[in-house]
């Protein structure tokens, strides 16, 4: 289950500052078992290590990108999983399930062995929902008190594309968002697919992703 830090949790610094310094997980005494800690909308969000099918979906996406590279020596995209994403302008610390970057950015980050990437480095982010954290990946629920999510954070920092794989049994499917409005922190829907349908990412990616064995999480 995702855990949110409430006001009574006293920290020696802001959650974001501690996240950037790599101190937040240790301060919270989180287990070293794949548990992730992120700072979303000023809140600390702790998520357990993902389940097998969650990772299998990411493998399918990564293999589609790899197939593009194998088929075309000039193919410019690379897929990388679970990197630390520092969203400085909104003081957010995210760990996307996957990011897609240009081969030049990939080469630069490998050479420098960086701790973090930044929104300007990314062309697309991918999130696959789990029962414990789906609300953080989707667009915010608009009402009297709108809490920012990763969807709005990605848009507000200008990441061009966001691919959301939602495994909720009530609304399973894949949505590609784009055309971010940084001022409003919103995206436009560019495409939607059901599980079992091939997902076609348009230019600049020009990729097809097989979703034949993707499935919702167990209720």
Coordinates of C-alpha atoms in Angstrom, one line a residue:
X1 CA 0.0 0.0 0.0
X2 CA 1.2 3.5 -0.7
X3 CA 2.0 5.6 2.4
X4 CA 1.6 9.3 2.5
X5 CA 3.5 11.5 5.0
X6 CA 1.1 13.5 7.2
X7 CA 1.9 16.8 8.9
X8 CA 2.8 15.2 12.2
X9 CA 5.9 13.6 10.6
X10 CA 8.7 15.9 11.5
X11 CA 11.6 16.0 9.1
X12 CA 14.9 17.9 9.5
X13 CA 14.4 19.4 6.0
X14 CA 11.8 19.5 3.2
X15 CA 10.9 16.0 1.7
X16 CA 12.2 17.2 -1.7
X17 CA 15.6 18.4 -0.3
X18 CA 16.1 15.1 1.5
X19 CA 15.1 13.1 -1.6
X20 CA 17.6 15.0 -3.8
X21 CA 20.3 14.3 -1.2
X22 CA 19.3 10.6 -1.1
X23 CA 18.5 10.8 2.6
X24 CA 14.7 10.4 2.6
X25 CA 14.5 6.6 2.4
X26 CA 17.1 6.1 5.0
X27 CA 15.5 8.6 7.4
X28 CA 12.2 6.7 7.0
X29 CA 14.0 3.4 7.5
X30 CA 12.6 1.9 4.4
X31 CA 13.5 -1.7 3.5
X32 CA 16.1 -2.3 0.8
X33 CA 13.7 -4.5 -1.2
X34 CA 12.7 -2.4 -4.2
X35 CA 10.5 -0.1 -2.1
X36 CA 10.3 3.3 -3.8
X37 CA 10.0 6.7 -2.1
X38 CA 8.9 9.7 -4.1
X39 CA 7.8 13.3 -3.4
X40 CA 4.6 14.1 -5.3
X41 CA 2.8 17.4 -4.6
X42 CA 4.9 17.9 -1.5
X43 CA 3.8 14.6 0.0
X44 CA 6.0 11.6 0.6
X45 CA 4.7 8.6 -1.2
X46 CA 6.1 5.1 -0.5
X47 CA 5.3 2.2 -2.9
X48 CA 6.2 -1.5 -2.6
X49 CA 8.2 -3.3 -5.2
X50 CA 6.1 -4.0 -8.3
X51 CA 4.6 -7.3 -9.2
X52 CA 5.7 -9.6 -12.0
X53 CA 3.1 -8.6 -14.6
X54 CA 3.8 -4.9 -14.0
X55 CA 7.4 -5.5 -14.9
X56 CA 6.4 -7.8 -17.8
X57 CA 4.5 -4.9 -19.4
X58 CA 7.5 -2.7 -19.1
X59 CA 9.7 -5.4 -20.6
X60 CA 7.3 -5.5 -23.6
X61 CA 7.6 -1.8 -24.1
X62 CA 11.4 -1.9 -23.7
X63 CA 11.6 -4.7 -26.3
X64 CA 9.6 -2.7 -28.8
X65 CA 12.1 0.2 -28.5
X66 CA 14.9 -2.3 -28.8
X67 CA 13.3 -3.8 -31.9
X68 CA 13.3 -0.3 -33.5
X69 CA 17.0 0.1 -32.7
X70 CA 17.8 -3.3 -34.3
X71 CA 15.8 -2.6 -37.4
X72 CA 17.2 0.8 -38.0
X73 CA 20.8 1.9 -37.2
X74 CA 19.6 5.5 -37.1
X75 CA 16.8 4.8 -34.7
X76 CA 17.2 7.5 -32.0
X77 CA 15.3 6.3 -29.0
X78 CA 16.4 4.4 -25.9
X79 CA 14.2 3.1 -23.0
X80 CA 15.5 3.1 -19.4
X81 CA 13.6 1.9 -16.3
X82 CA 13.3 3.3 -12.8
X83 CA 15.5 6.3 -12.9
X84 CA 15.5 9.2 -10.4
X85 CA 13.7 12.2 -12.0
X86 CA 14.4 15.5 -10.4
X87 CA 11.6 18.0 -11.2
X88 CA 13.3 21.1 -9.7
X89 CA 10.8 23.7 -10.7
X90 CA 7.9 22.0 -8.8
X91 CA 10.2 20.4 -6.1
X92 CA 9.1 16.9 -7.1
X93 CA 11.2 13.7 -6.8
X94 CA 9.7 11.0 -9.0
X95 CA 10.8 7.5 -10.0
X96 CA 9.0 6.8 -13.3
X97 CA 8.5 3.2 -14.3
X98 CA 10.3 4.0 -17.6
X99 CA 11.6 6.9 -19.6
X100 CA 12.4 7.2 -23.3
X101 CA 15.3 9.4 -24.2
X102 CA 17.2 10.2 -27.3
X103 CA 20.3 8.2 -28.0
X104 CA 22.4 11.3 -27.5
X105 CA 21.0 11.9 -24.1
X106 CA 21.4 8.3 -23.2
X107 CA 25.1 8.4 -24.2
X108 CA 25.6 11.6 -22.2
X109 CA 24.0 10.2 -19.0
X110 CA 25.9 6.9 -19.2
X111 CA 29.2 8.7 -19.7
X112 CA 28.6 11.0 -16.7
X113 CA 27.0 8.2 -14.6
X114 CA 24.4 10.7 -13.3
X115 CA 22.3 10.2 -10.2
X116 CA 19.3 12.0 -11.7
X117 CA 17.7 13.0 -15.0
X118 CA 15.6 16.1 -15.5
X119 CA 12.4 16.7 -17.5
X120 CA 14.4 18.5 -20.3
X121 CA 16.2 15.1 -20.9
X122 CA 13.0 13.2 -21.6
X123 CA 10.8 12.7 -24.6
X124 CA 8.3 10.3 -23.0
X125 CA 7.6 8.8 -19.6
X126 CA 5.7 5.6 -18.9
X127 CA 3.8 4.6 -15.8
X128 CA 2.0 1.3 -15.2
X129 CA -0.5 1.5 -12.4
X130 CA -0.7 -0.8 -9.4
X131 CA -3.6 -1.1 -7.0
X132 CA -1.5 0.8 -4.3
X133 CA -0.5 3.8 -6.3
X134 CA -2.8 4.3 -9.3
X135 CA -4.2 7.6 -8.2
X136 CA -0.8 9.1 -8.2
X137 CA -0.3 8.2 -11.9
X138 CA -3.6 9.5 -13.2
X139 CA -4.8 13.0 -13.8
X140 CA -5.9 14.8 -10.6
X141 CA -9.4 14.4 -9.3
X142 CA -10.7 18.0 -9.7
X143 CA -12.7 19.3 -6.8
X144 CA -12.4 21.7 -3.9
X145 CA -8.9 20.5 -3.1
X146 CA -7.0 19.4 -6.1
X147 CA -3.9 17.3 -5.2
X148 CA -1.2 17.3 -7.9
X149 CA -0.3 13.9 -9.3
X150 CA 2.6 12.7 -11.5
X151 CA 0.3 13.3 -14.5
X152 CA 0.1 17.0 -13.7
X153 CA 3.8 17.1 -12.6
X154 CA 4.9 15.7 -15.9
X155 CA 2.8 18.2 -17.8
X156 CA 3.8 21.2 -15.7
X157 CA 7.5 20.5 -16.3
X158 CA 7.0 20.1 -20.1
X159 CA 7.7 16.5 -20.7
X160 CA 6.3 16.0 -24.3
X161 CA 4.6 12.7 -23.9
X162 CA 3.2 10.5 -21.2
X163 CA 2.1 6.9 -21.7
X164 CA -0.2 5.6 -19.0
X165 CA -0.9 1.9 -18.7
X166 CA -3.9 1.6 -16.4
X167 CA -4.4 -1.9 -15.0
X168 CA -7.5 -1.0 -12.9
X169 CA -10.1 -3.7 -13.6
X170 CA -12.8 -1.1 -13.8
X171 CA -11.0 0.9 -16.6
X172 CA -8.1 -1.1 -18.0
X173 CA -6.4 0.4 -21.0
X174 CA -3.5 2.5 -22.4
X175 CA -3.6 6.2 -23.0
X176 CA -1.0 8.4 -24.7
X177 CA -1.0 12.0 -23.5
X178 CA 0.8 14.9 -25.2
X179 CA 0.8 18.6 -25.9
X180 CA 1.5 19.6 -22.2
X181 CA 0.2 22.9 -20.9
X182 CA 2.8 23.9 -18.4
X183 CA 0.7 26.7 -16.9
X184 CA -2.3 24.5 -16.3
X185 CA -0.4 21.3 -15.7
X186 CA -2.5 19.3 -18.1
X187 CA -2.2 17.1 -21.2
X188 CA -4.3 16.4 -24.2
X189 CA -5.3 12.8 -25.0
X190 CA -3.6 11.7 -28.2
X191 CA -4.6 8.1 -28.3
X192 CA -6.4 5.3 -26.4
X193 CA -6.3 1.6 -26.7
X194 CA -7.8 -1.5 -25.0
X195 CA -5.6 -4.3 -23.7
X196 CA -5.2 -6.8 -26.6
X197 CA -5.0 -4.0 -29.2
X198 CA -1.6 -3.0 -30.6
X199 CA -0.5 0.4 -29.3
X200 CA 0.9 2.6 -32.0
X201 CA 3.1 5.4 -30.9
X202 CA 3.2 8.1 -33.6
X203 CA 6.1 10.1 -34.8
X204 CA 8.7 10.9 -33.5
X205 CA 8.7 7.3 -32.1
X206 CA 6.9 5.4 -34.8
X207 CA 6.6 2.2 -32.6
X208 CA 4.1 -0.5 -32.2
X209 CA 3.7 -2.2 -28.8
X210 CA 2.0 -5.6 -28.5
X211 CA -0.4 -5.7 -25.5
X212 CA -1.8 -9.2 -26.2
X213 CA -1.0 -10.6 -22.7
X214 CA -1.5 -7.4 -20.7
X215 CA -4.2 -7.8 -18.0
X216 CA -5.7 -5.8 -15.1
X217 CA -4.5 -6.4 -11.6
X218 CA -6.4 -9.1 -9.5
X219 CA -9.4 -7.7 -7.6

